[in-house]
Coordinates of C-alpha atoms in Angstrom, one line a residue:
Chain A
M1 CA 18.9 25.8 69.8
T2 CA 16.7 27.1 67.0
G3 CA 17.5 30.8 67.8
S4 CA 14.6 33.0 68.3
P5 CA 11.9 32.2 65.7
E6 CA 9.8 35.1 67.0
A7 CA 12.5 37.7 66.4
L8 CA 13.0 36.2 62.9
R9 CA 9.4 36.3 62.1
E10 CA 9.1 39.9 63.3
L11 CA 12.0 40.9 61.1
E12 CA 10.5 39.1 58.1
A13 CA 7.2 40.9 58.7
R14 CA 9.0 44.3 58.7
V15 CA 10.8 43.4 55.4
R16 CA 7.5 42.5 53.8
D17 CA 5.9 45.7 55.1
L18 CA 8.7 47.8 53.6
E19 CA 8.6 45.9 50.3
A20 CA 4.8 46.5 50.1
T21 CA 5.3 50.2 50.8
A22 CA 8.0 50.5 48.2
E23 CA 5.8 48.7 45.7
R24 CA 2.7 50.9 46.6
T25 CA 4.5 54.2 46.6
G26 CA 7.1 53.6 44.0
Q27 CA 9.8 54.9 46.5
N28 CA 13.2 53.3 46.5
L29 CA 13.6 51.9 50.1
D30 CA 16.5 49.5 49.3
A31 CA 18.7 51.4 51.7
S32 CA 16.4 50.5 54.6
I33 CA 15.4 47.0 53.4
S34 CA 18.9 45.6 52.5
P35 CA 20.3 45.5 56.1
L36 CA 17.1 44.0 57.3
R37 CA 17.3 41.3 54.7
Q38 CA 20.9 40.5 55.7
E39 CA 19.8 40.2 59.3
V40 CA 17.0 37.8 58.3
Q41 CA 19.6 35.8 56.4
R42 CA 21.9 35.8 59.4
L43 CA 19.2 34.7 61.8
R44 CA 18.1 31.9 59.4
E45 CA 21.6 30.5 59.2
A46 CA 22.2 30.8 62.9
S47 CA 19.1 28.7 63.6
G48 CA 20.7 25.9 61.5
P49 CA 18.9 23.4 59.3
L50 CA 16.1 21.6 61.0
S51 CA 16.6 17.9 61.8
R52 CA 14.4 15.5 60.1
W53 CA 12.5 14.8 63.3
E54 CA 12.0 18.5 63.8
R55 CA 10.4 18.7 60.4
V56 CA 8.1 15.8 61.2
Q57 CA 7.0 17.8 64.3
L58 CA 6.2 20.8 62.1
A59 CA 4.2 18.6 59.8
R60 CA 2.1 17.6 62.8
A61 CA 2.1 21.0 64.6
P62 CA -1.2 21.9 66.2
G63 CA -2.8 24.5 64.0
R64 CA -1.1 23.5 60.8
P65 CA -3.5 24.2 57.9
T66 CA -5.5 21.2 56.8
A67 CA -6.6 20.5 53.3
L68 CA -9.9 22.4 53.8
D69 CA -7.9 25.4 55.2
Y70 CA -6.2 25.7 51.9
V71 CA -9.5 25.1 50.0
D72 CA -11.1 27.9 52.0
R73 CA -8.4 30.3 51.1
L74 CA -7.7 29.3 47.5
C75 CA -10.9 27.9 46.0
T76 CA -14.4 29.1 45.2
G77 CA -17.5 27.1 44.6
F78 CA -16.2 23.9 46.2
T79 CA -19.0 21.4 46.1
E80 CA -18.3 18.4 48.3
L81 CA -19.7 15.2 46.7
H82 CA -20.3 12.4 49.2
G83 CA -20.2 8.6 49.1
D84 CA -18.7 5.7 47.2
R85 CA -22.1 4.4 46.1
R86 CA -21.3 1.0 47.6
F87 CA -20.9 1.2 51.3
G88 CA -20.6 4.7 52.8
D89 CA -19.0 8.1 52.9
D90 CA -15.5 8.6 54.3
P91 CA -14.9 11.9 56.0
A92 CA -11.1 11.2 56.0
L93 CA -10.9 11.5 52.2
I94 CA -13.2 14.0 50.6
G95 CA -13.6 15.9 47.4
G96 CA -15.6 17.5 44.7
P97 CA -15.4 20.1 42.0
A98 CA -14.2 23.7 42.8
R99 CA -12.3 26.5 41.2
W100 CA -8.7 26.6 42.1
M101 CA -7.8 30.3 41.9
G102 CA -10.4 30.5 39.2
V103 CA -9.5 27.3 37.3
P104 CA -12.2 24.6 37.5
V105 CA -10.7 21.4 39.0
M106 CA -11.7 18.2 40.8
L107 CA -10.4 18.2 44.4
L108 CA -9.3 15.1 46.3
L109 CA -8.5 16.0 49.9
Q110 CA -7.2 14.0 52.8
Q111 CA -8.7 15.9 55.6
K112 CA -7.5 15.4 59.2
G113 CA -10.0 17.6 61.1
R114 CA -9.5 20.9 62.9
D115 CA -10.5 20.1 66.5
T116 CA -10.7 17.0 68.6
K117 CA -14.3 16.2 67.6
T118 CA -13.7 16.5 63.8
K119 CA -10.3 14.8 64.1
I120 CA -11.9 11.7 65.6
K121 CA -14.7 11.8 63.1
R122 CA -12.2 12.0 60.3
R123 CA -9.9 9.4 61.9
F124 CA -7.0 11.9 61.7
G125 CA -7.0 11.6 57.9
S126 CA -6.7 7.9 57.7
A127 CA -9.1 6.7 55.0
N128 CA -11.1 3.5 54.8
P129 CA -11.7 1.7 51.5
E130 CA -14.8 3.8 51.0
G131 CA -12.6 6.9 50.8
Y132 CA -10.4 5.5 48.0
R133 CA -13.5 4.2 46.2
K134 CA -15.0 7.6 46.4
A135 CA -11.7 9.1 45.0
V136 CA -12.0 6.7 42.0
R137 CA -15.5 7.9 41.5
L138 CA -14.5 11.5 41.5
M139 CA -11.6 10.7 39.2
D140 CA -14.1 9.2 36.8
L141 CA -16.1 12.4 36.9
A142 CA -13.0 14.5 36.4
E143 CA -12.1 12.5 33.3
K144 CA -15.6 12.7 31.9
F145 CA -15.8 16.5 32.3
G146 CA -12.2 17.2 31.5
L147 CA -11.4 18.7 34.9
P148 CA -7.8 18.6 36.1
V149 CA -7.3 16.8 39.4
V150 CA -5.7 18.5 42.4
A151 CA -5.0 16.2 45.3
L152 CA -3.9 17.4 48.7
V153 CA -2.1 14.6 50.5
D154 CA -2.1 14.6 54.3
T155 CA -2.4 11.2 56.1
Q156 CA -0.3 9.0 58.4
G157 CA -1.6 6.1 56.3
A158 CA -4.7 4.2 55.4
Y159 CA -6.8 3.2 58.4
P160 CA -5.6 -0.1 59.9
G161 CA -8.9 -1.4 61.1
L162 CA -10.7 -4.7 61.1
E163 CA -13.5 -3.5 58.9
A164 CA -11.2 -1.7 56.5
E165 CA -9.5 -5.1 55.9
E166 CA -12.9 -6.9 55.5
R167 CA -13.8 -4.4 52.8
G168 CA -10.5 -4.7 51.0
Q169 CA -8.3 -1.8 52.0
G170 CA -5.4 -3.1 49.8
W171 CA -7.8 -3.6 46.9
A172 CA -9.2 0.0 47.2
I173 CA -5.7 1.6 47.3
A174 CA -4.5 -0.4 44.3
E175 CA -7.5 0.5 42.3
S176 CA -7.1 4.2 43.1
I177 CA -3.4 4.1 42.0
R178 CA -4.4 2.4 38.8
R179 CA -7.2 4.9 38.1
M180 CA -5.1 7.9 38.8
L181 CA -2.4 6.6 36.4
S182 CA -4.9 6.1 33.6
L183 CA -6.3 9.7 33.8
R184 CA -6.1 11.8 30.6
V185 CA -6.5 15.1 32.5
P186 CA -3.7 16.9 34.4
V187 CA -3.0 15.7 37.9
V188 CA -1.2 17.8 40.4
C189 CA -0.5 16.4 43.9
A190 CA 0.8 18.3 46.9
V191 CA 1.8 16.7 50.2
I192 CA 0.8 19.3 52.7
G193 CA 1.6 17.6 56.0
E194 CA 2.1 13.8 56.3
G195 CA 2.5 11.4 53.4
G196 CA 2.3 8.0 55.0
S197 CA 2.7 5.0 52.8
G198 CA 0.3 3.5 50.3
G199 CA -2.6 5.4 51.9
A200 CA -0.9 8.6 50.7
L201 CA 0.3 7.3 47.3
A202 CA -3.3 6.2 46.5
V203 CA -4.0 9.9 45.7
G204 CA -0.4 10.8 45.0
V205 CA 0.0 9.6 41.5
G206 CA 0.4 13.0 39.8
N207 CA 2.0 14.4 36.6
R208 CA 3.6 16.7 39.1
V209 CA 4.1 15.8 42.8
L210 CA 4.9 18.8 45.1
I211 CA 5.7 18.8 48.8
Q212 CA 5.7 21.6 51.3
E213 CA 9.0 22.4 53.0
N214 CA 8.1 20.8 56.3
A215 CA 5.9 17.9 55.1
W216 CA 7.2 14.3 55.1
Y217 CA 6.6 11.4 52.7
S218 CA 7.7 7.9 53.3
V219 CA 6.9 4.2 52.9
I220 CA 6.2 4.0 56.7
S221 CA 5.7 6.5 59.5
P222 CA 8.8 7.1 61.7
E223 CA 6.9 5.4 64.6
G224 CA 6.0 2.4 62.5
A225 CA 9.6 2.0 61.4
A226 CA 10.9 2.4 64.9
S227 CA 8.5 -0.3 66.2
I228 CA 9.7 -2.7 63.5
I229 CA 13.4 -1.9 63.9
W230 CA 13.8 -1.3 67.6
K231 CA 10.5 -2.7 68.8
D232 CA 10.1 0.8 70.4
A233 CA 8.1 3.6 68.8
S234 CA 9.9 6.2 71.0
K235 CA 12.9 5.7 68.7
A236 CA 11.0 7.5 65.9
P237 CA 13.5 10.4 65.7
L238 CA 16.2 7.9 64.7
A239 CA 13.9 6.2 62.2
A240 CA 13.0 9.6 60.7
E241 CA 16.7 10.2 60.0
A242 CA 17.1 6.8 58.4
L243 CA 14.0 7.1 56.2
K244 CA 15.1 10.3 54.6
L245 CA 11.6 11.5 54.5
T246 CA 11.8 15.2 54.3
A247 CA 11.0 17.5 51.4
P248 CA 14.7 18.2 50.5
D249 CA 15.4 14.4 50.7
L250 CA 12.5 13.6 48.3
L251 CA 13.6 16.3 45.9
D252 CA 17.1 14.7 45.8
L253 CA 15.6 11.2 45.2
G254 CA 13.5 12.5 42.3
I255 CA 10.2 11.6 44.0
V256 CA 8.9 15.2 43.9
E257 CA 9.3 18.0 41.3
E258 CA 9.2 20.9 43.7
V259 CA 9.4 21.9 47.3
I260 CA 6.8 24.6 48.2
P261 CA 8.3 27.1 50.7
E262 CA 6.7 27.6 54.1
P263 CA 6.7 30.6 56.3
T264 CA 9.6 30.6 58.8
G265 CA 8.8 28.3 61.7
G266 CA 6.2 26.4 59.7
A267 CA 2.9 26.7 57.9
H268 CA 0.9 27.0 61.1
L269 CA 2.5 30.3 62.1
N270 CA 1.3 32.0 59.0
P271 CA -1.5 30.0 57.1
E272 CA -2.1 32.9 54.8
E273 CA 1.4 33.0 53.5
A274 CA 1.5 29.2 53.4
A275 CA -1.7 29.1 51.3
A276 CA -0.4 31.7 48.9
A277 CA 2.7 29.6 48.2
V278 CA 0.6 26.4 47.7
G279 CA -1.9 28.2 45.5
E280 CA 0.8 29.7 43.3
A281 CA 2.8 26.4 42.9
V282 CA -0.2 24.2 42.2
G283 CA -1.6 26.9 39.9
R284 CA 1.6 27.2 37.9
H285 CA 2.0 23.4 37.4
L286 CA -1.7 23.2 36.4
A287 CA -1.3 25.9 33.8
E288 CA 1.8 24.1 32.3
L289 CA 0.0 20.7 32.2
M290 CA -3.2 22.1 30.7
A291 CA -1.2 22.9 27.6
Q292 CA -0.6 19.1 27.1
S293 CA -2.8 16.7 25.1
P294 CA -4.8 14.0 27.0
Q295 CA -2.5 11.4 25.5
E296 CA 0.7 13.3 26.6
L297 CA -0.7 13.6 30.1
K298 CA -1.4 9.9 30.5
K299 CA 1.9 8.8 28.9
G300 CA 3.9 11.4 30.8
R301 CA 2.5 10.3 34.1
A302 CA 3.1 6.7 33.4
A303 CA 6.7 7.4 32.2
R304 CA 7.4 9.4 35.4
F305 CA 6.5 6.5 37.7
R306 CA 7.9 3.8 35.5
A307 CA 11.3 5.4 35.9
L308 CA 11.4 5.7 39.7
G309 CA 13.7 3.4 41.6
A310 CA 17.4 2.9 42.3
F311 CA 19.3 -0.2 41.2
T312 CA 22.4 -1.3 39.2
E313 CA 22.6 -3.8 36.4
T314 CA 25.4 -6.3 35.8
Chain B
M1 CA 12.8 -50.8 69.5
A2 CA 10.9 -48.6 67.1
L3 CA 13.4 -45.8 67.4
D4 CA 16.2 -48.3 66.7
R5 CA 14.6 -49.4 63.5
F6 CA 14.0 -45.7 62.5
F7 CA 17.7 -45.0 62.8
R8 CA 18.9 -48.1 61.2
R9 CA 16.7 -47.6 58.2
R10 CA 17.7 -44.1 57.7
R11 CA 21.4 -44.3 58.3
P12 CA 22.6 -46.0 55.1
Q13 CA 20.9 -43.3 53.0
Q14 CA 22.8 -40.5 54.8
Q15 CA 25.6 -38.7 53.0
P16 CA 28.6 -38.1 55.1
G17 CA 28.1 -35.0 57.1
A18 CA 24.4 -34.7 56.3
D19 CA 22.1 -34.3 59.3
V20 CA 18.6 -35.0 60.1
P21 CA 16.9 -31.7 59.2
E22 CA 17.8 -32.2 55.6
L23 CA 15.8 -35.4 55.3
W24 CA 12.8 -34.4 57.4
T25 CA 10.8 -31.3 57.7
Q26 CA 8.4 -30.6 60.6
C27 CA 5.0 -29.3 59.5
P28 CA 4.7 -25.9 61.2
Q29 CA 1.0 -26.6 61.7
C30 CA 0.5 -30.2 62.8
K31 CA 4.1 -30.7 63.9
E32 CA 4.3 -34.0 62.1
S33 CA 7.7 -34.9 60.7
I34 CA 7.5 -35.3 57.0
Y35 CA 10.0 -37.1 54.8
N36 CA 11.3 -34.4 52.4
R37 CA 10.8 -36.7 49.4
D38 CA 7.1 -37.0 50.3
L39 CA 6.8 -33.2 50.7
L40 CA 8.4 -32.7 47.3
S41 CA 6.0 -35.1 45.5
N42 CA 3.1 -33.4 47.3
A43 CA 3.9 -29.8 46.1
Y44 CA 5.2 -29.0 49.7
V45 CA 1.8 -29.5 51.2
C46 CA 1.7 -31.5 54.4
P47 CA 0.3 -34.9 53.6
K48 CA -1.2 -35.2 57.2
C49 CA -3.0 -31.8 57.6
G50 CA -2.9 -30.1 54.2
H51 CA -0.9 -27.2 55.5
H52 CA 0.8 -25.3 52.6
L53 CA 4.4 -24.8 53.5
R54 CA 6.2 -21.6 52.4
L55 CA 8.2 -22.1 49.2
G56 CA 11.4 -20.6 48.0
A57 CA 11.3 -19.1 44.5
A58 CA 13.0 -22.0 42.7
Q59 CA 10.7 -24.5 44.5
R60 CA 7.7 -22.5 43.3
V61 CA 8.9 -22.6 39.7
D62 CA 9.2 -26.4 40.0
V63 CA 5.7 -26.8 41.4
L64 CA 4.1 -24.6 38.8
L65 CA 5.8 -25.0 35.5
D66 CA 6.5 -28.0 33.2
E67 CA 9.7 -29.7 34.1
G68 CA 12.8 -28.1 32.5
S69 CA 10.7 -25.4 30.7
F70 CA 11.8 -22.4 32.8
T71 CA 14.2 -19.8 31.3
P72 CA 15.2 -17.0 33.7
L73 CA 14.4 -13.5 32.3
S74 CA 16.8 -11.1 33.9
G75 CA 18.2 -11.6 37.4
K76 CA 20.8 -9.0 36.5
V77 CA 19.2 -6.1 38.3
R78 CA 20.8 -5.6 41.7
P79 CA 19.9 -3.5 44.7
V80 CA 21.7 -0.4 45.8
D81 CA 21.6 1.5 49.0
A82 CA 20.5 4.8 47.7
L83 CA 19.5 6.2 51.1
N84 CA 22.6 5.0 53.0
F85 CA 20.2 3.3 55.3
H86 CA 21.3 2.3 58.8
D87 CA 19.3 1.0 61.6
T88 CA 20.6 -1.8 63.9
E89 CA 22.8 -2.7 60.9
A90 CA 23.6 -1.3 57.5
Y91 CA 21.2 -2.1 54.6
T92 CA 24.2 -3.2 52.5
D93 CA 25.0 -5.8 55.2
R94 CA 21.4 -7.0 55.3
L95 CA 21.4 -7.3 51.5
R96 CA 24.7 -9.3 51.5
R97 CA 23.3 -11.7 54.1
A98 CA 20.0 -12.2 52.2
Q99 CA 21.9 -12.7 48.9
A100 CA 24.2 -15.3 50.5
K101 CA 21.2 -17.1 52.1
T102 CA 19.1 -17.2 48.9
G103 CA 21.6 -17.1 46.1
R104 CA 19.7 -14.3 44.4
P105 CA 20.3 -10.6 44.0
D106 CA 16.9 -9.7 45.5
A107 CA 13.5 -11.1 46.5
I108 CA 12.3 -11.9 43.0
L109 CA 12.7 -14.5 40.3
T110 CA 11.3 -14.0 36.8
G111 CA 11.3 -16.1 33.7
S112 CA 9.3 -17.7 31.0
G113 CA 8.2 -21.3 30.6
T114 CA 5.2 -23.5 30.0
L115 CA 2.4 -24.7 32.1
L116 CA 0.8 -27.9 30.7
N117 CA 2.3 -26.7 27.4
L118 CA 0.8 -23.2 27.6
P119 CA 3.5 -20.6 27.3
V120 CA 3.5 -18.2 30.3
T121 CA 5.7 -15.5 31.9
L122 CA 6.2 -16.0 35.6
A123 CA 7.3 -13.8 38.5
V124 CA 7.8 -15.3 41.9
M125 CA 8.6 -13.4 45.1
D126 CA 11.0 -15.0 47.5
F127 CA 9.9 -14.6 51.1
A128 CA 13.3 -16.0 52.3
F129 CA 14.9 -12.8 51.0
S130 CA 14.2 -10.0 53.5
G131 CA 10.6 -11.2 54.0
G132 CA 9.9 -10.8 50.3
S133 CA 10.0 -7.1 50.7
M134 CA 9.5 -4.9 47.6
G135 CA 12.3 -2.5 46.9
S136 CA 13.4 -1.0 43.6
V137 CA 14.7 -4.3 42.2
V138 CA 11.4 -6.2 42.9
G139 CA 9.5 -3.4 41.3
E140 CA 11.7 -3.3 38.3
E141 CA 11.8 -7.0 37.7
I142 CA 8.0 -7.3 38.1
S143 CA 7.6 -4.5 35.6
R144 CA 10.0 -6.1 33.1
A145 CA 8.2 -9.4 33.4
A146 CA 4.9 -7.7 32.6
E147 CA 6.4 -5.9 29.7
F148 CA 8.0 -9.1 28.5
A149 CA 4.7 -10.9 28.6
A150 CA 3.1 -8.0 26.7
E151 CA 5.8 -8.1 24.1
H152 CA 5.8 -11.9 23.7
G153 CA 2.0 -12.3 23.9
T154 CA 1.9 -14.6 26.9
P155 CA -0.2 -14.5 30.0
L156 CA 1.5 -13.3 33.2
L157 CA 1.5 -15.2 36.5
I158 CA 2.8 -13.5 39.6
V159 CA 3.2 -15.5 42.9
T160 CA 3.3 -13.1 45.8
A161 CA 4.9 -13.7 49.2
S162 CA 5.8 -10.4 50.9
G163 CA 5.7 -8.4 54.0
G164 CA 5.2 -5.3 51.9
A165 CA 7.3 -2.5 50.6
R166 CA 10.9 -2.5 51.8
M167 CA 11.5 0.0 54.6
Q168 CA 15.2 0.4 53.8
E169 CA 14.4 2.1 50.4
S170 CA 11.7 4.3 51.9
A171 CA 9.9 6.4 49.3
L172 CA 11.7 4.6 46.5
S173 CA 10.0 1.4 47.6
L174 CA 6.7 3.1 47.9
M175 CA 6.9 4.3 44.3
Q176 CA 7.3 0.7 43.1
M177 CA 3.6 0.3 43.8
A178 CA 2.8 2.8 41.1
K179 CA 5.6 1.6 38.8
T180 CA 4.4 -2.0 38.7
T181 CA 0.9 -0.7 38.0
V182 CA 2.2 1.2 34.9
A183 CA 3.8 -2.0 33.5
L184 CA 0.7 -4.1 34.2
E185 CA -1.4 -1.5 32.3
T186 CA 0.9 -2.2 29.3
L187 CA 0.0 -5.8 29.6
A188 CA -3.7 -5.0 30.0
E189 CA -3.6 -2.9 26.9
A190 CA -2.2 -5.9 25.0
G191 CA -5.3 -7.8 26.0
L192 CA -3.3 -10.5 27.9
P193 CA -4.4 -12.1 31.1
Y194 CA -2.7 -11.5 34.4
V195 CA -3.3 -13.9 37.3
S196 CA -1.9 -13.4 40.7
I197 CA -1.4 -16.2 43.1
L198 CA -1.3 -14.9 46.7
S199 CA 0.7 -17.1 49.0
D200 CA 1.5 -16.9 52.7
P201 CA 2.0 -14.1 53.6
T202 CA 1.0 -11.2 51.3
T203 CA 0.6 -7.9 53.0
G204 CA 1.3 -4.1 52.8
G205 CA 2.3 -2.4 49.7
V206 CA 2.2 -5.6 47.6
T207 CA -1.5 -6.2 48.6
A208 CA -2.2 -2.5 47.8
S209 CA -0.7 -2.6 44.3
F210 CA 0.1 -5.3 41.7
A211 CA -1.2 -8.3 43.7
T212 CA -4.8 -7.2 43.8
I213 CA -5.3 -5.6 40.4
A214 CA -4.9 -8.9 38.6
D215 CA -7.7 -10.1 36.2
V216 CA -8.1 -13.1 38.4
I217 CA -6.8 -13.4 42.0
V218 CA -6.1 -16.9 43.3
A219 CA -5.2 -17.5 46.9
E220 CA -3.5 -20.5 48.5
P221 CA -5.3 -22.2 51.4
G222 CA -4.7 -20.7 54.8
A223 CA -2.5 -17.8 53.4
L224 CA -2.4 -14.6 55.4
I225 CA -3.4 -11.8 53.1
G226 CA -4.1 -8.2 54.0
F227 CA -3.0 -4.6 53.9
A228 CA -2.3 -3.9 57.6
G229 CA -0.6 -6.6 59.6
P230 CA -2.7 -8.3 62.3
R231 CA -0.5 -6.9 65.1
V232 CA -1.0 -3.3 63.9
I233 CA -4.8 -3.8 63.6
Q234 CA -4.9 -5.3 67.1
Q235 CA -3.1 -2.3 68.5
T236 CA -5.5 0.0 66.7
I237 CA -8.8 -1.5 67.7
R238 CA -7.7 -3.1 70.9
Q239 CA -9.9 -6.1 70.3
H240 CA -9.4 -9.8 69.8
L241 CA -9.2 -10.5 66.0
P242 CA -11.7 -13.1 64.9
E243 CA -10.6 -16.7 64.0
G244 CA -9.4 -16.9 60.4
F245 CA -9.2 -13.1 60.0
Q246 CA -7.2 -12.2 56.9
R247 CA -6.9 -15.8 55.8
A248 CA -7.5 -16.8 52.2
E249 CA -10.9 -18.4 53.0
F250 CA -12.0 -15.2 54.9
L251 CA -11.1 -13.1 51.8
L252 CA -13.1 -15.5 49.5
D253 CA -16.1 -15.0 51.8
H254 CA -15.7 -11.3 51.6
G255 CA -15.5 -11.3 47.8
M256 CA -11.8 -10.3 47.6
V257 CA -10.4 -13.2 45.7
D258 CA -11.7 -15.4 42.9
A259 CA -10.8 -18.7 44.3
V260 CA -8.8 -20.6 46.9
V261 CA -6.9 -23.3 45.1
D262 CA -5.0 -26.1 46.7
R263 CA -1.4 -26.0 45.5
R264 CA -1.6 -29.5 44.1
E265 CA -4.5 -28.4 41.9
Q266 CA -3.0 -25.2 40.7
R267 CA -1.4 -26.4 37.4
P268 CA -4.7 -27.8 35.9
Y269 CA -6.7 -24.9 37.4
L270 CA -4.4 -22.3 35.8
A271 CA -4.0 -24.1 32.5
N272 CA -7.7 -24.4 32.1
L273 CA -8.4 -20.8 33.2
L274 CA -5.7 -19.3 31.0
G275 CA -6.8 -21.5 28.1
L276 CA -10.3 -20.1 28.4
L277 CA -9.2 -16.5 28.7
T278 CA -6.8 -16.7 25.7
K279 CA -9.0 -19.1 23.7
Y280 CA -5.9 -21.3 23.6
E281 CA -6.3 -24.9 22.4
A282 CA -3.9 -27.3 24.2
S283 CA -1.8 -29.1 21.7
A284 CA -1.3 -32.1 24.0

């Protein structure tokens, strides 16, 4: 159905090698590269566009880079700061200052875990109220020291637990949204896997919101929607179609500014290439925003979100 | 004999074609049949057990504001099906049905009026419309109400009743959480109070946005209030949920709301509170 992704990847690698050689040696290799490029194009078209559900699968693919995988490749000096100073520390939403490709920033990271043990410890990236309260604390620091905020969004949603409710999950998310809207420093958010509901939006209120090609962002997970609509979570593929939750959908709806390309077959097949694209896109938006005044940044972000919605008026 | 008297007494009051349910309402909690006129004069609180019945938006306005003082604000914003959403039926059909049922374009009613002579701006969610779900229209009308209050220098009251963000508008619904927060920030910058009144039920994206960033949060007795729904939590933790979990009184115990106020006491409570916060001297 999807053609042969391996053949396509191999071909792309050859094109990249030839391009690198041409670049290095100054030779003109267009005669060799052009037919290969056409073949790549042909194979891409033959495989057809991915269905929305296929993209959801890619967003959850084993080995897909997590937030820390991007930080490892793109940042130096990351200093994780722990705790919300009230109750505890949440390993599902972490952060601290770092240099993003050289630029000092404050990182907010929804971290899913890399193996079974850390996935469980980090509750698969589903934060408790402590996570959002720590995020607010880190935003306060960012504001105080004039650090732009970079948030990497990757969660199926806030953790739906008994204790999370006791400690005010809704309150913590609402406060995080409010704080992020009030920041007078640049905020760039990138959805790097799953953008599930309010738990994602809590750290998704950016001047610019970017999304990777195979990430999704929606008011509810496909499984959640399927259990409400059909009382059957296995109907998630249908729900994914209805929810229009893919990166191209969100670009159409004006929810995101840019779709960050992924390596053919998904970010997990070439994390280096995926990281380079994320690094470049976030870095470029940061540079643009850093030219704006604190007032412009706050007002611009507020205006961006005030304008979102679809309705008519009689 | 008793039954016979019951019918004879009631029958002369019936309009032709009227049937029993229009005169009597059964309390969902104690199952007592309550005469509608008694319910009306008791702010739709069961006189037997004190259960607070769910209210439509117009009923809520009647309960809260001074009689005849309400002027609707907009009501002209109408929903659209931007996603061409289909599940078991088309979103447009769902909307038409909810509009026919409630007589409003969407799950929200906003306006201005007075509360014991104090001018206020009011937004009321209507649970009868698609479970009070928040889509683009609810977000826009809440935002406009907040901006109207800021412009006209009145406090803002929002009565919530919602299952959360509206699934059929997907990410657009989600964004209303941020949008309403932007408008409420405008009100906050104007130094005007915002009080939310959380009624049964208030969950999901409404709890995680405008409902809980109010200056003062009031909850109605017994109201279910939370982020995740009880069923979802039960599925996650696979344990029995404790008695009273996510109810207004539970939230008061956990420091999440300022007060649980009986609906029959809300007018004087709010008038006093808003009077204090705005240093308003009642002219009555």
